[in-house]
PDB file of C-alpha atoms in Angstrom:
ATOM      1  CA  UNK A   1      -5.314  88.275 -16.663  1.00 68.00           C
ATOM      2  CA  UNK A   2      -4.642  92.016 -16.535  1.00 76.00           C
ATOM      3  CA  UNK A   3      -1.004  91.475 -17.499  1.00 82.00           C
ATOM      4  CA  UNK A   4      -2.071  89.341 -20.463  1.00 84.00           C
ATOM      5  CA  UNK A   5      -4.502  92.043 -21.572  1.00 78.00           C
ATOM      6  CA  UNK A   6      -1.812  94.730 -21.325  1.00 82.00           C
ATOM      7  CA  UNK A   7       0.582  92.506 -23.289  1.00 87.00           C
ATOM      8  CA  UNK A   8      -2.047  91.995 -26.011  1.00 82.00           C
ATOM      9  CA  UNK A   9      -2.585  95.761 -26.198  1.00 78.00           C
ATOM     10  CA  UNK A  10       1.157  96.331 -26.522  1.00 83.00           C
ATOM     11  CA  UNK A  11       1.290  93.763 -29.330  1.00 83.00           C
ATOM     12  CA  UNK A  12      -1.592  95.513 -31.085  1.00 79.00           C
ATOM     13  CA  UNK A  13       0.141  98.894 -30.899  1.00 80.00           C
ATOM     14  CA  UNK A  14       3.383  97.323 -32.148  1.00 85.00           C
ATOM     15  CA  UNK A  15       1.552  95.647 -35.030  1.00 81.00           C
ATOM     16  CA  UNK A  16      -0.099  98.906 -36.093  1.00 80.00           C
ATOM     17  CA  UNK A  17       3.222 100.765 -35.949  1.00 83.00           C
ATOM     18  CA  UNK A  18       5.106  98.075 -37.910  1.00 85.00           C
ATOM     19  CA  UNK A  19       2.359  97.761 -40.550  1.00 80.00           C
ATOM     20  CA  UNK A  20       2.398 101.523 -41.030  1.00 81.00           C
ATOM     21  CA  UNK A  21       6.185 101.616 -41.189  1.00 85.00           C
ATOM     22  CA  UNK A  22       6.242  98.797 -43.715  1.00 86.00           C
ATOM     23  CA  UNK A  23       3.494 100.543 -45.671  1.00 83.00           C
ATOM     24  CA  UNK A  24       5.637 103.660 -45.973  1.00 84.00           C
ATOM     25  CA  UNK A  25       8.182 101.594 -47.949  1.00 88.00           C
ATOM     26  CA  UNK A  26       6.063  99.206 -50.023  1.00 87.00           C
ATOM     27  CA  UNK A  27       2.623 100.820 -49.972  1.00 84.00           C
ATOM     28  CA  UNK A  28      -0.537  99.647 -48.263  1.00 80.00           C
ATOM     29  CA  UNK A  29      -1.187  96.694 -50.565  1.00 81.00           C
ATOM     30  CA  UNK A  30       2.455  95.616 -50.418  1.00 85.00           C
ATOM     31  CA  UNK A  31       2.353  95.711 -46.621  1.00 83.00           C
ATOM     32  CA  UNK A  32      -0.788  93.579 -46.635  1.00 82.00           C
ATOM     33  CA  UNK A  33       0.888  91.084 -48.956  1.00 86.00           C
ATOM     34  CA  UNK A  34       4.009  90.868 -46.774  1.00 88.00           C
ATOM     35  CA  UNK A  35       1.964  90.432 -43.582  1.00 85.00           C
ATOM     36  CA  UNK A  36      -0.155  87.671 -45.057  1.00 85.00           C
ATOM     37  CA  UNK A  37       2.764  85.815 -46.662  1.00 90.00           C
ATOM     38  CA  UNK A  38       4.615  85.832 -43.325  1.00 91.00           C
ATOM     39  CA  UNK A  39       1.432  84.677 -41.573  1.00 88.00           C
ATOM     40  CA  UNK A  40       1.032  81.870 -44.103  1.00 91.00           C
ATOM     41  CA  UNK A  41       4.615  80.701 -43.583  1.00 95.00           C
ATOM     42  CA  UNK A  42       4.263  80.711 -39.778  1.00 93.00           C
ATOM     43  CA  UNK A  43       0.931  78.862 -40.044  1.00 90.00           C
ATOM     44  CA  UNK A  44       2.496  76.296 -42.370  1.00 93.00           C
ATOM     45  CA  UNK A  45       5.343  75.678 -39.910  1.00 94.00           C
ATOM     46  CA  UNK A  46       2.814  75.198 -37.088  1.00 91.00           C
ATOM     47  CA  UNK A  47       0.781  72.862 -39.274  1.00 88.00           C
ATOM     48  CA  UNK A  48       3.799  70.752 -40.205  1.00 92.00           C
ATOM     49  CA  UNK A  49       5.463  70.480 -36.795  1.00 92.00           C
ATOM     50  CA  UNK A  50       2.713  70.660 -34.156  1.00 91.00           C
ATOM     51  CA  UNK A  51       0.062  68.027 -33.434  1.00 89.00           C
ATOM     52  CA  UNK A  52      -3.118  68.729 -35.354  1.00 82.00           C
ATOM     53  CA  UNK A  53      -6.316  69.142 -33.350  1.00 80.00           C
ATOM     54  CA  UNK A  54      -9.588  67.792 -34.664  1.00 82.00           C
ATOM     55  CA  UNK A  55     -11.191  70.585 -36.667  1.00 80.00           C
ATOM     56  CA  UNK A  56     -14.895  70.888 -37.284  1.00 83.00           C
ATOM     57  CA  UNK A  57     -16.148  72.416 -40.534  1.00 85.00           C
ATOM     58  CA  UNK A  58     -16.719  76.166 -40.469  1.00 80.00           C
ATOM     59  CA  UNK A  59     -19.796  77.987 -41.781  1.00 83.00           C
ATOM     60  CA  UNK A  60     -19.280  79.735 -45.121  1.00 80.00           C
ATOM     61  CA  UNK A  61     -19.283  83.221 -43.606  1.00 78.00           C
ATOM     62  CA  UNK A  62     -16.367  82.431 -41.258  1.00 79.00           C
ATOM     63  CA  UNK A  63     -13.953  82.604 -44.182  1.00 79.00           C
ATOM     64  CA  UNK A  64     -14.715  86.314 -44.522  1.00 81.00           C
ATOM     65  CA  UNK A  65     -12.348  86.941 -41.604  1.00 78.00           C
ATOM     66  CA  UNK A  66      -9.377  86.617 -43.962  1.00 79.00           C
ATOM     67  CA  UNK A  67     -10.821  89.201 -46.314  1.00 81.00           C
ATOM     68  CA  UNK A  68     -11.504  91.605 -43.455  1.00 80.00           C
ATOM     69  CA  UNK A  69      -8.004  90.974 -42.058  1.00 77.00           C
ATOM     70  CA  UNK A  70      -6.414  91.881 -45.381  1.00 78.00           C
ATOM     71  CA  UNK A  71      -8.590  94.975 -45.635  1.00 80.00           C
ATOM     72  CA  UNK A  72      -7.667  95.957 -42.069  1.00 77.00           C
ATOM     73  CA  UNK A  73      -3.931  95.756 -42.823  1.00 77.00           C
ATOM     74  CA  UNK A  74      -4.366  97.935 -45.926  1.00 79.00           C
ATOM     75  CA  UNK A  75      -6.418 100.516 -44.028  1.00 77.00           C
ATOM     76  CA  UNK A  76      -4.026 100.510 -41.054  1.00 76.00           C
ATOM     77  CA  UNK A  77      -1.016 100.985 -43.327  1.00 75.00           C
ATOM     78  CA  UNK A  78      -2.769 103.889 -45.007  1.00 77.00           C
ATOM     79  CA  UNK A  79      -4.078 105.606 -41.876  1.00 75.00           C
ATOM     80  CA  UNK A  80      -0.857 105.339 -39.842  1.00 72.00           C
ATOM     81  CA  UNK A  81       0.963 107.259 -42.563  1.00 71.00           C
ATOM     82  CA  UNK A  82      -1.635 110.037 -42.503  1.00 74.00           C
ATOM     83  CA  UNK A  83      -2.260 112.863 -40.014  1.00 75.00           C
ATOM     84  CA  UNK A  84      -4.292 110.332 -37.992  1.00 72.00           C
ATOM     85  CA  UNK A  85      -1.061 108.603 -36.856  1.00 75.00           C
ATOM     86  CA  UNK A  86      -0.746 105.464 -34.705  1.00 74.00           C
ATOM     87  CA  UNK A  87      -2.769 106.570 -31.671  1.00 75.00           C
ATOM     88  CA  UNK A  88      -5.714 107.744 -33.760  1.00 77.00           C
ATOM     89  CA  UNK A  89      -5.660 104.534 -35.807  1.00 77.00           C
ATOM     90  CA  UNK A  90      -5.711 102.339 -32.708  1.00 78.00           C
ATOM     91  CA  UNK A  91      -8.409 104.456 -31.073  1.00 78.00           C
ATOM     92  CA  UNK A  92     -10.682 104.335 -34.108  1.00 78.00           C
ATOM     93  CA  UNK A  93     -10.058 100.617 -34.485  1.00 78.00           C
ATOM     94  CA  UNK A  94     -11.037  99.993 -30.866  1.00 77.00           C
ATOM     95  CA  UNK A  95     -14.093 102.239 -31.083  1.00 79.00           C
ATOM     96  CA  UNK A  96     -15.195 100.489 -34.282  1.00 79.00           C
ATOM     97  CA  UNK A  97     -14.874  97.060 -32.663  1.00 78.00           C
ATOM     98  CA  UNK A  98     -16.935  98.128 -29.653  1.00 78.00           C
ATOM     99  CA  UNK A  99     -19.618  99.786 -31.797  1.00 78.00           C
ATOM    100  CA  UNK A 100     -19.867  96.759 -34.093  1.00 78.00           C
ATOM    101  CA  UNK A 101     -20.024  94.437 -31.075  1.00 77.00           C
ATOM    102  CA  UNK A 102     -22.893  96.426 -29.629  1.00 77.00           C
ATOM    103  CA  UNK A 103     -24.692  96.336 -32.978  1.00 78.00           C
ATOM    104  CA  UNK A 104     -24.308  92.554 -33.027  1.00 76.00           C
ATOM    105  CA  UNK A 105     -25.776  92.435 -29.521  1.00 76.00           C
ATOM    106  CA  UNK A 106     -28.799  94.316 -30.849  1.00 77.00           C
ATOM    107  CA  UNK A 107     -29.118  91.923 -33.797  1.00 76.00           C
ATOM    108  CA  UNK A 108     -29.106  88.969 -31.395  1.00 74.00           C
ATOM    109  CA  UNK A 109     -31.698  90.688 -29.218  1.00 74.00           C
ATOM    110  CA  UNK A 110     -29.430  91.205 -26.213  1.00 72.00           C
ATOM    111  CA  UNK A 111     -30.138  94.382 -24.251  1.00 67.00           C
ATOM    112  CA  UNK A 112     -27.489  97.029 -23.703  1.00 63.00           C
ATOM    113  CA  UNK A 113     -27.581  96.729 -19.888  1.00 59.00           C
ATOM    114  CA  UNK A 114     -25.537  99.834 -19.195  1.00 63.00           C
ATOM    115  CA  UNK A 115     -23.231  99.593 -22.203  1.00 67.00           C
ATOM    116  CA  UNK A 116     -24.595 102.895 -23.490  1.00 73.00           C
ATOM    117  CA  UNK A 117     -22.451 104.800 -21.008  1.00 76.00           C
ATOM    118  CA  UNK A 118     -19.367 102.744 -21.841  1.00 75.00           C
ATOM    119  CA  UNK A 119     -19.968 103.210 -25.551  1.00 75.00           C
ATOM    120  CA  UNK A 120     -20.415 106.973 -25.127  1.00 80.00           C
ATOM    121  CA  UNK A 121     -17.165 107.220 -23.131  1.00 79.00           C
ATOM    122  CA  UNK A 122     -15.217 105.230 -25.738  1.00 78.00           C
ATOM    123  CA  UNK A 123     -16.525 107.289 -28.645  1.00 78.00           C
ATOM    124  CA  UNK A 124     -15.904 110.580 -26.826  1.00 83.00           C
ATOM    125  CA  UNK A 125     -12.407 109.402 -25.876  1.00 81.00           C
ATOM    126  CA  UNK A 126     -11.739 108.555 -29.520  1.00 79.00           C
ATOM    127  CA  UNK A 127     -12.860 112.061 -30.461  1.00 80.00           C
ATOM    128  CA  UNK A 128     -10.471 113.580 -27.909  1.00 81.00           C
ATOM    129  CA  UNK A 129      -7.523 111.529 -29.184  1.00 77.00           C
ATOM    130  CA  UNK A 130      -8.195 112.390 -32.816  1.00 75.00           C
ATOM    131  CA  UNK A 131      -9.294 116.010 -32.552  1.00 79.00           C
ATOM    132  CA  UNK A 132      -7.253 116.923 -29.488  1.00 70.00           C
TER     133      UNK A 132
END
């Protein structure tokens, strides 16, 4: 499982770098368009040639993931080509995911159970990466 997690992290760093590199040529919106067109084509190939699982209807709010994905690509393409660079972009992205996850835990009424220390370490680590 650790190897799979490291591989996923490497893919994330590669994605951020490539989106930023593409954004330096075609702009942030152009990079988002290219990424989503390629994703659509790959999804279409999977849909046409792989067996289709039974899919249950999604709630209306689940479709917002596509909007947030497009926004994320635009913001990543913009921030990678700024003084923030790749490492700062990935660090802020990770810190934002953890903070939002903890906020969702609060909304659902789940206690922190020691996550305060983890959250403080992640945010302080993000500050060290960005501000040196």
